[in-house]
PDB file of C-alpha atoms in Angstrom:
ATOM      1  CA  UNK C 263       7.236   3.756  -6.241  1.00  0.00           C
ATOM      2  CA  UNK C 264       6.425  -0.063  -6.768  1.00  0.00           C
ATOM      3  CA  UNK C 265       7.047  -2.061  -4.401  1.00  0.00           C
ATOM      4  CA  UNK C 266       6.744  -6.128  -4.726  1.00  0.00           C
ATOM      5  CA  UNK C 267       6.995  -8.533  -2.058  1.00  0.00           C
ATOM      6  CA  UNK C 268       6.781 -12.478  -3.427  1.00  0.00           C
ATOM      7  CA  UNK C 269       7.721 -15.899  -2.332  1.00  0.00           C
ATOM      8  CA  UNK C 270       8.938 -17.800  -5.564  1.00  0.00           C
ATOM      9  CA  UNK C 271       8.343 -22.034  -4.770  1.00  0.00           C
ATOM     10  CA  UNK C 272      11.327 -24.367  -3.812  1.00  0.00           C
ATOM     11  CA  UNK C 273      13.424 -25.969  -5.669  1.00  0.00           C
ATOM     12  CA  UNK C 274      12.445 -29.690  -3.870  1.00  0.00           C
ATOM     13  CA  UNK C 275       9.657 -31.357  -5.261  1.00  0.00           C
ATOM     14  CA  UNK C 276       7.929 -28.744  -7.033  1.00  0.00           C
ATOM     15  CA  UNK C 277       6.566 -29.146 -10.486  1.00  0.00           C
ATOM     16  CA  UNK C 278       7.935 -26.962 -13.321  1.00  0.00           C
ATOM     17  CA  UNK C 279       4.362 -25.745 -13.937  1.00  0.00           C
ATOM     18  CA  UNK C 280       3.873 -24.739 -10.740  1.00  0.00           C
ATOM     19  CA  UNK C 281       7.033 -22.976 -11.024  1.00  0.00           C
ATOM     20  CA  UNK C 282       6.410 -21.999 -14.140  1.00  0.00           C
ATOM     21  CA  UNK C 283       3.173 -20.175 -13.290  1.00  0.00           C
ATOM     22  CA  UNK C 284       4.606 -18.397 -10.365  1.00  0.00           C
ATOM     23  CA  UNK C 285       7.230 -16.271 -12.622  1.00  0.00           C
ATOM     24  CA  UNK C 286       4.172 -15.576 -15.441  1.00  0.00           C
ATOM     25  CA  UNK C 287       2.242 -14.450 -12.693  1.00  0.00           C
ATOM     26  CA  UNK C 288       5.434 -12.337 -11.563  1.00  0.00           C
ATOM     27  CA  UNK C 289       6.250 -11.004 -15.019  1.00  0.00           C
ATOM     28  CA  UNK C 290       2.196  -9.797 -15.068  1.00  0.00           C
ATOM     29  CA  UNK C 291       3.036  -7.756 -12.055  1.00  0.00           C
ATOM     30  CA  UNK C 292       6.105  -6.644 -12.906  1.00  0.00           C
ATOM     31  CA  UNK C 293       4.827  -5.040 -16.338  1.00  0.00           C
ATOM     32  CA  UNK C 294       1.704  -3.448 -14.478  1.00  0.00           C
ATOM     33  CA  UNK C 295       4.573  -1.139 -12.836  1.00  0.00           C
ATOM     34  CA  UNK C 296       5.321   1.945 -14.906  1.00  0.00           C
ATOM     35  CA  UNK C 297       9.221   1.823 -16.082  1.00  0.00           C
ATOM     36  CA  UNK C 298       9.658   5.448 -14.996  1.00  0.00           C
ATOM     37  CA  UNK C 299       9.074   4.264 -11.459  1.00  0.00           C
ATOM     38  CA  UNK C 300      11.463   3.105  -8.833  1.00  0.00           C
ATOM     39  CA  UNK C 301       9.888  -1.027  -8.902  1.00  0.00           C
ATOM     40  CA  UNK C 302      11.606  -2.722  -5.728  1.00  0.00           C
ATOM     41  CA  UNK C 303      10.898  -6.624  -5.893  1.00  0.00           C
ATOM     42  CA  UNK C 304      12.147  -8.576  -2.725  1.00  0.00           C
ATOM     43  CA  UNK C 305      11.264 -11.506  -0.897  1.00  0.00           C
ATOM     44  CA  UNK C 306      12.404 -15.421  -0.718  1.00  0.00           C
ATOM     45  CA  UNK C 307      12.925 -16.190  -4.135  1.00  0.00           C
ATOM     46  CA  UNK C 308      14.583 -19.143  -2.957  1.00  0.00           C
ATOM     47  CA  UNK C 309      17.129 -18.533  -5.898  1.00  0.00           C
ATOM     48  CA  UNK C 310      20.698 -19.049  -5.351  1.00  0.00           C
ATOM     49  CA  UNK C 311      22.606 -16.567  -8.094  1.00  0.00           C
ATOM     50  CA  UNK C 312      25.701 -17.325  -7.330  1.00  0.00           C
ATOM     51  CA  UNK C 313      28.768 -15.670  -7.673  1.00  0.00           C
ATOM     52  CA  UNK C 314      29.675 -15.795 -11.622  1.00  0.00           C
ATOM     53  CA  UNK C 315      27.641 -13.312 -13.575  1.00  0.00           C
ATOM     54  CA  UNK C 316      28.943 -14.182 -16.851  1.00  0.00           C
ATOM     55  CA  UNK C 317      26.176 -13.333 -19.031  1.00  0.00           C
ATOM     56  CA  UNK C 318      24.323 -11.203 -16.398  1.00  0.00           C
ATOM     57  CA  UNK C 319      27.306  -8.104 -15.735  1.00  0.00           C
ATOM     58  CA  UNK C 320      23.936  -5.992 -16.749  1.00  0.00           C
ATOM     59  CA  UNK C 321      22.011  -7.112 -13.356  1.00  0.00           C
ATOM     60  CA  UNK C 322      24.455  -8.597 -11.187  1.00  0.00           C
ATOM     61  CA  UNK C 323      27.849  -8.315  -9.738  1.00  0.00           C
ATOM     62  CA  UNK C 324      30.285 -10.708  -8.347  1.00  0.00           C
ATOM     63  CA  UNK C 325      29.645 -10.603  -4.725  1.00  0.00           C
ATOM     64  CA  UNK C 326      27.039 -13.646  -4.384  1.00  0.00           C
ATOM     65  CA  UNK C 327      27.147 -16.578  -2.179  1.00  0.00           C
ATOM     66  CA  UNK C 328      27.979 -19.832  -3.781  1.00  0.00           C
ATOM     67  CA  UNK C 329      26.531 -21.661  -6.688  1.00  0.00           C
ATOM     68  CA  UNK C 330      23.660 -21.213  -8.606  1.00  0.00           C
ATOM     69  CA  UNK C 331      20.123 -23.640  -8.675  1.00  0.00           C
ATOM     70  CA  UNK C 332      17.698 -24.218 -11.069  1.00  0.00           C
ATOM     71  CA  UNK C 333      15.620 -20.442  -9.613  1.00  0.00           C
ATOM     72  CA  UNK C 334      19.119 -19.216  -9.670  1.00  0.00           C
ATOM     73  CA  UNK C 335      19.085 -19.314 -13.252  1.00  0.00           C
ATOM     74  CA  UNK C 336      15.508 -18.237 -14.113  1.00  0.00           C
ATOM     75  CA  UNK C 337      15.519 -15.177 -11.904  1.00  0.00           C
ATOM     76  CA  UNK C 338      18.398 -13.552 -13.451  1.00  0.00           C
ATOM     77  CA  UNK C 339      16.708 -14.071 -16.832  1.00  0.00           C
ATOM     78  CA  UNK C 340      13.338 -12.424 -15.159  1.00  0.00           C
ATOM     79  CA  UNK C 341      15.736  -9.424 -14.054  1.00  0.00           C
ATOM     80  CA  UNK C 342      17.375  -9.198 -17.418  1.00  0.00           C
ATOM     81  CA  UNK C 343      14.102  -8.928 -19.601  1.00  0.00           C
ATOM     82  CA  UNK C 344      12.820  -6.449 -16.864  1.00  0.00           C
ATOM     83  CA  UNK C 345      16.105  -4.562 -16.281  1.00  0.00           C
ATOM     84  CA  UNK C 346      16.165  -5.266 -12.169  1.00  0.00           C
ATOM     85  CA  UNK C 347      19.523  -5.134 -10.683  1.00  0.00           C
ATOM     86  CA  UNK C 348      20.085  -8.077  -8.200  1.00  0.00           C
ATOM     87  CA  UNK C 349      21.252  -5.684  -4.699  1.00  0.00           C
ATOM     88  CA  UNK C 350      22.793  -8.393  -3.118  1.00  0.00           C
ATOM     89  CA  UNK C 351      25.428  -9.105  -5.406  1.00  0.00           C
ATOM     90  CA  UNK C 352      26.607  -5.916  -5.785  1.00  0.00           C
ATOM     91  CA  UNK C 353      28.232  -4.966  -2.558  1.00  0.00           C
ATOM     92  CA  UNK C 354      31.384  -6.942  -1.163  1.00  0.00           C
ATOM     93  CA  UNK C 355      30.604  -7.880   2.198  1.00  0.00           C
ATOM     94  CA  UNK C 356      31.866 -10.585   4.608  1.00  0.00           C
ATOM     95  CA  UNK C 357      29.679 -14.241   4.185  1.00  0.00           C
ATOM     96  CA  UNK C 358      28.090 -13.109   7.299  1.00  0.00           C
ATOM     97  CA  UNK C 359      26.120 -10.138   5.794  1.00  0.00           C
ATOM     98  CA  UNK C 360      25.587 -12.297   2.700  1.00  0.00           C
ATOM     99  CA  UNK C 361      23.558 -15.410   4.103  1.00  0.00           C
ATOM    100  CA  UNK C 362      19.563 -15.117   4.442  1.00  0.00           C
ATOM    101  CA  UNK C 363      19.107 -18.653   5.282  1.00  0.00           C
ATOM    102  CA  UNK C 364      21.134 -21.051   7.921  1.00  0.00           C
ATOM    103  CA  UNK C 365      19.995 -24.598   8.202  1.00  0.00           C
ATOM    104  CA  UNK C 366      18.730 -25.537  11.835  1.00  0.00           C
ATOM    105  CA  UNK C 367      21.946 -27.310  12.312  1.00  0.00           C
ATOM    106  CA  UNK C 368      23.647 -24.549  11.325  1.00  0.00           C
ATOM    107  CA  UNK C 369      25.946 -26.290   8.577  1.00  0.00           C
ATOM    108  CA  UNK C 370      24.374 -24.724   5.303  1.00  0.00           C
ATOM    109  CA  UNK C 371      24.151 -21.021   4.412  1.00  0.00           C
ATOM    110  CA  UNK C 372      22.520 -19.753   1.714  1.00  0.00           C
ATOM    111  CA  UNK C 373      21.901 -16.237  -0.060  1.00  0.00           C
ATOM    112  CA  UNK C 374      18.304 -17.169  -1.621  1.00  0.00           C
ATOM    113  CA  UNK C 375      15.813 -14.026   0.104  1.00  0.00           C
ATOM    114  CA  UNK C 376      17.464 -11.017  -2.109  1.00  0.00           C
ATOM    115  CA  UNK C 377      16.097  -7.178  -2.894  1.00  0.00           C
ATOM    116  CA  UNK C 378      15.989  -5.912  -6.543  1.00  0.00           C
ATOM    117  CA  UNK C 379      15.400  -2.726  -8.140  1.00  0.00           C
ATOM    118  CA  UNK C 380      15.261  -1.256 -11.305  1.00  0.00           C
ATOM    119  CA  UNK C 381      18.621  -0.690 -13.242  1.00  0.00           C
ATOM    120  CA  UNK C 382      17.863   2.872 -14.071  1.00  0.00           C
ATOM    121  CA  UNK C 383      18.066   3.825  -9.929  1.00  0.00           C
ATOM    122  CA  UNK C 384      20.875   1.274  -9.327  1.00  0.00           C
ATOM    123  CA  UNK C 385      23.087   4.339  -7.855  1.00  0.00           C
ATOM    124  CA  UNK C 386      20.466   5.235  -5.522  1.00  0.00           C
ATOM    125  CA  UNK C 387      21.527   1.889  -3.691  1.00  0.00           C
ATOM    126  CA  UNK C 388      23.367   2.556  -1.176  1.00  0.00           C
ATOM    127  CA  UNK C 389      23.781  -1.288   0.764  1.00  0.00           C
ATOM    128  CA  UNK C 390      22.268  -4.437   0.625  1.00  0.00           C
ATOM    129  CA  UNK C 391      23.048  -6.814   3.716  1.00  0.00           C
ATOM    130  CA  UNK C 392      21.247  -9.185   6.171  1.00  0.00           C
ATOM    131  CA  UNK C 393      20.812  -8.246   9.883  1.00  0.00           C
ATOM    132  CA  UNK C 394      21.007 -11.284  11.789  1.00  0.00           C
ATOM    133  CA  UNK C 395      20.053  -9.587  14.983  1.00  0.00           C
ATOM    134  CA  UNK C 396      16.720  -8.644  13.513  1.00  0.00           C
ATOM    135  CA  UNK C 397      14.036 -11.331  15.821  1.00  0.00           C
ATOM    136  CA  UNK C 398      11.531 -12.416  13.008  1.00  0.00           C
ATOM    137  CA  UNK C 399      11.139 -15.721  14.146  1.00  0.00           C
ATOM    138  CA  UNK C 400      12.124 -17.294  11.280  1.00  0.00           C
ATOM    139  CA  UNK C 401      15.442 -19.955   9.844  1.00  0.00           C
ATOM    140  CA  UNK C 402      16.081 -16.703   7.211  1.00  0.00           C
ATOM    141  CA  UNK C 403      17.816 -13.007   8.468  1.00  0.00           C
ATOM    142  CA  UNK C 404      15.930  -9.646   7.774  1.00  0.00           C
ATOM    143  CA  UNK C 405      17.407  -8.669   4.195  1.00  0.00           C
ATOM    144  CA  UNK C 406      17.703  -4.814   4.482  1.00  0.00           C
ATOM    145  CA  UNK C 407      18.604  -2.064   1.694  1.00  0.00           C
ATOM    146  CA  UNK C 408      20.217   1.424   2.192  1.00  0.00           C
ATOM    147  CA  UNK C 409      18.480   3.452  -0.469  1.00  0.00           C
ATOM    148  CA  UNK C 410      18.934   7.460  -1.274  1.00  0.00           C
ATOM    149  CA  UNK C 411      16.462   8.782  -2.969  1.00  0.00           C
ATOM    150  CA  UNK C 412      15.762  12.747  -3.776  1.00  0.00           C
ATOM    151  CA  UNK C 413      11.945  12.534  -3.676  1.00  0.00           C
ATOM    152  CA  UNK C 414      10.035  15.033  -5.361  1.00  0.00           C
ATOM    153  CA  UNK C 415       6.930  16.686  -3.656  1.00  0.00           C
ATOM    154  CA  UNK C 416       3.832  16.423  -5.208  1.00  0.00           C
ATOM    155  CA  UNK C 417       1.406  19.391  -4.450  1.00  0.00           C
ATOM    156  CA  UNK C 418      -2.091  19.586  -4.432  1.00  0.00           C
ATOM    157  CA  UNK C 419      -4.474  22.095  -3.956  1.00  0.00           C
ATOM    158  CA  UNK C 420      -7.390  21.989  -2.132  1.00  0.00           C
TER     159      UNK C 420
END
């Protein structure tokens, strides 16, 4: 099991450069993970997908939040070339379980922190939803996935 954690730059003010490498760097990660594993990438990708998938049925379904930004359209193409599945789109859920970022005066939500995982163990996801209660001292809600896996043991002797 893989499991990578990233924070992808802003939209605001940020050089393309700098953006661009932050997803090389990503992409080098991503294809140090063995494609037989189960790869989980999550984290504040600050990328708004949206809620039309045209083009991306593959990785994403229709249950986003709103419209898509400029790392809204570069992470899908990321998931495509690595086969990820974007969890958060998947599942319909009330706009309350959707948003992982509320402006401090409360007037703009936004589904940009999201959970991905491999295509080839997208049934093994279960849920994808925020949890608002969670206290992390932070403006964005604990993203949190339901997964069921049937883990092999691996013995050893000694």
């Amino acid at each position: 099991m893989n499991i990578i954690q990233c924070y992808a730059p802003t939209n605001d003010d940020i050089k393309d450069d700098i953006k661009d490498q932050f997803y090389e760097r990503l992409q080098s990660v991503i294809e140090k993970c063995p494609r037989k594993d189960l790869t989980i990438l999550m984290g504040d990708l600050n990328a708004k997908v949206g809620i039309d998938n045209t083009g991306y049925e593959n990785i994403m379904g229709r249950h986003g939040m709103g419209q898509r930004n400029e790392n809204g359209e570069r992470f899908p193409n990321l998931c495509a070339f690595n086969k990820l599945v974007i969890g958060g789109t998947i599942f319909p859920l009330k706009r309350i379980h959707k948003a992982t970022w509320i402006s401090p005066d409360h007037t703009t939500e936004n589904q940009i922190d999201h959970i991905y995982i491999n295509k080839k163990f997208r049934r093994t996801m279960e849920d994808v939803r925020t949890r608002r209660g969670a206290d992390v001292a932070s403006d964005h809600h604990l993203v949190v996935a339901n997964l069921k896996l049937k883990l092999k043991k691996n013995w050893t002797s000694g």
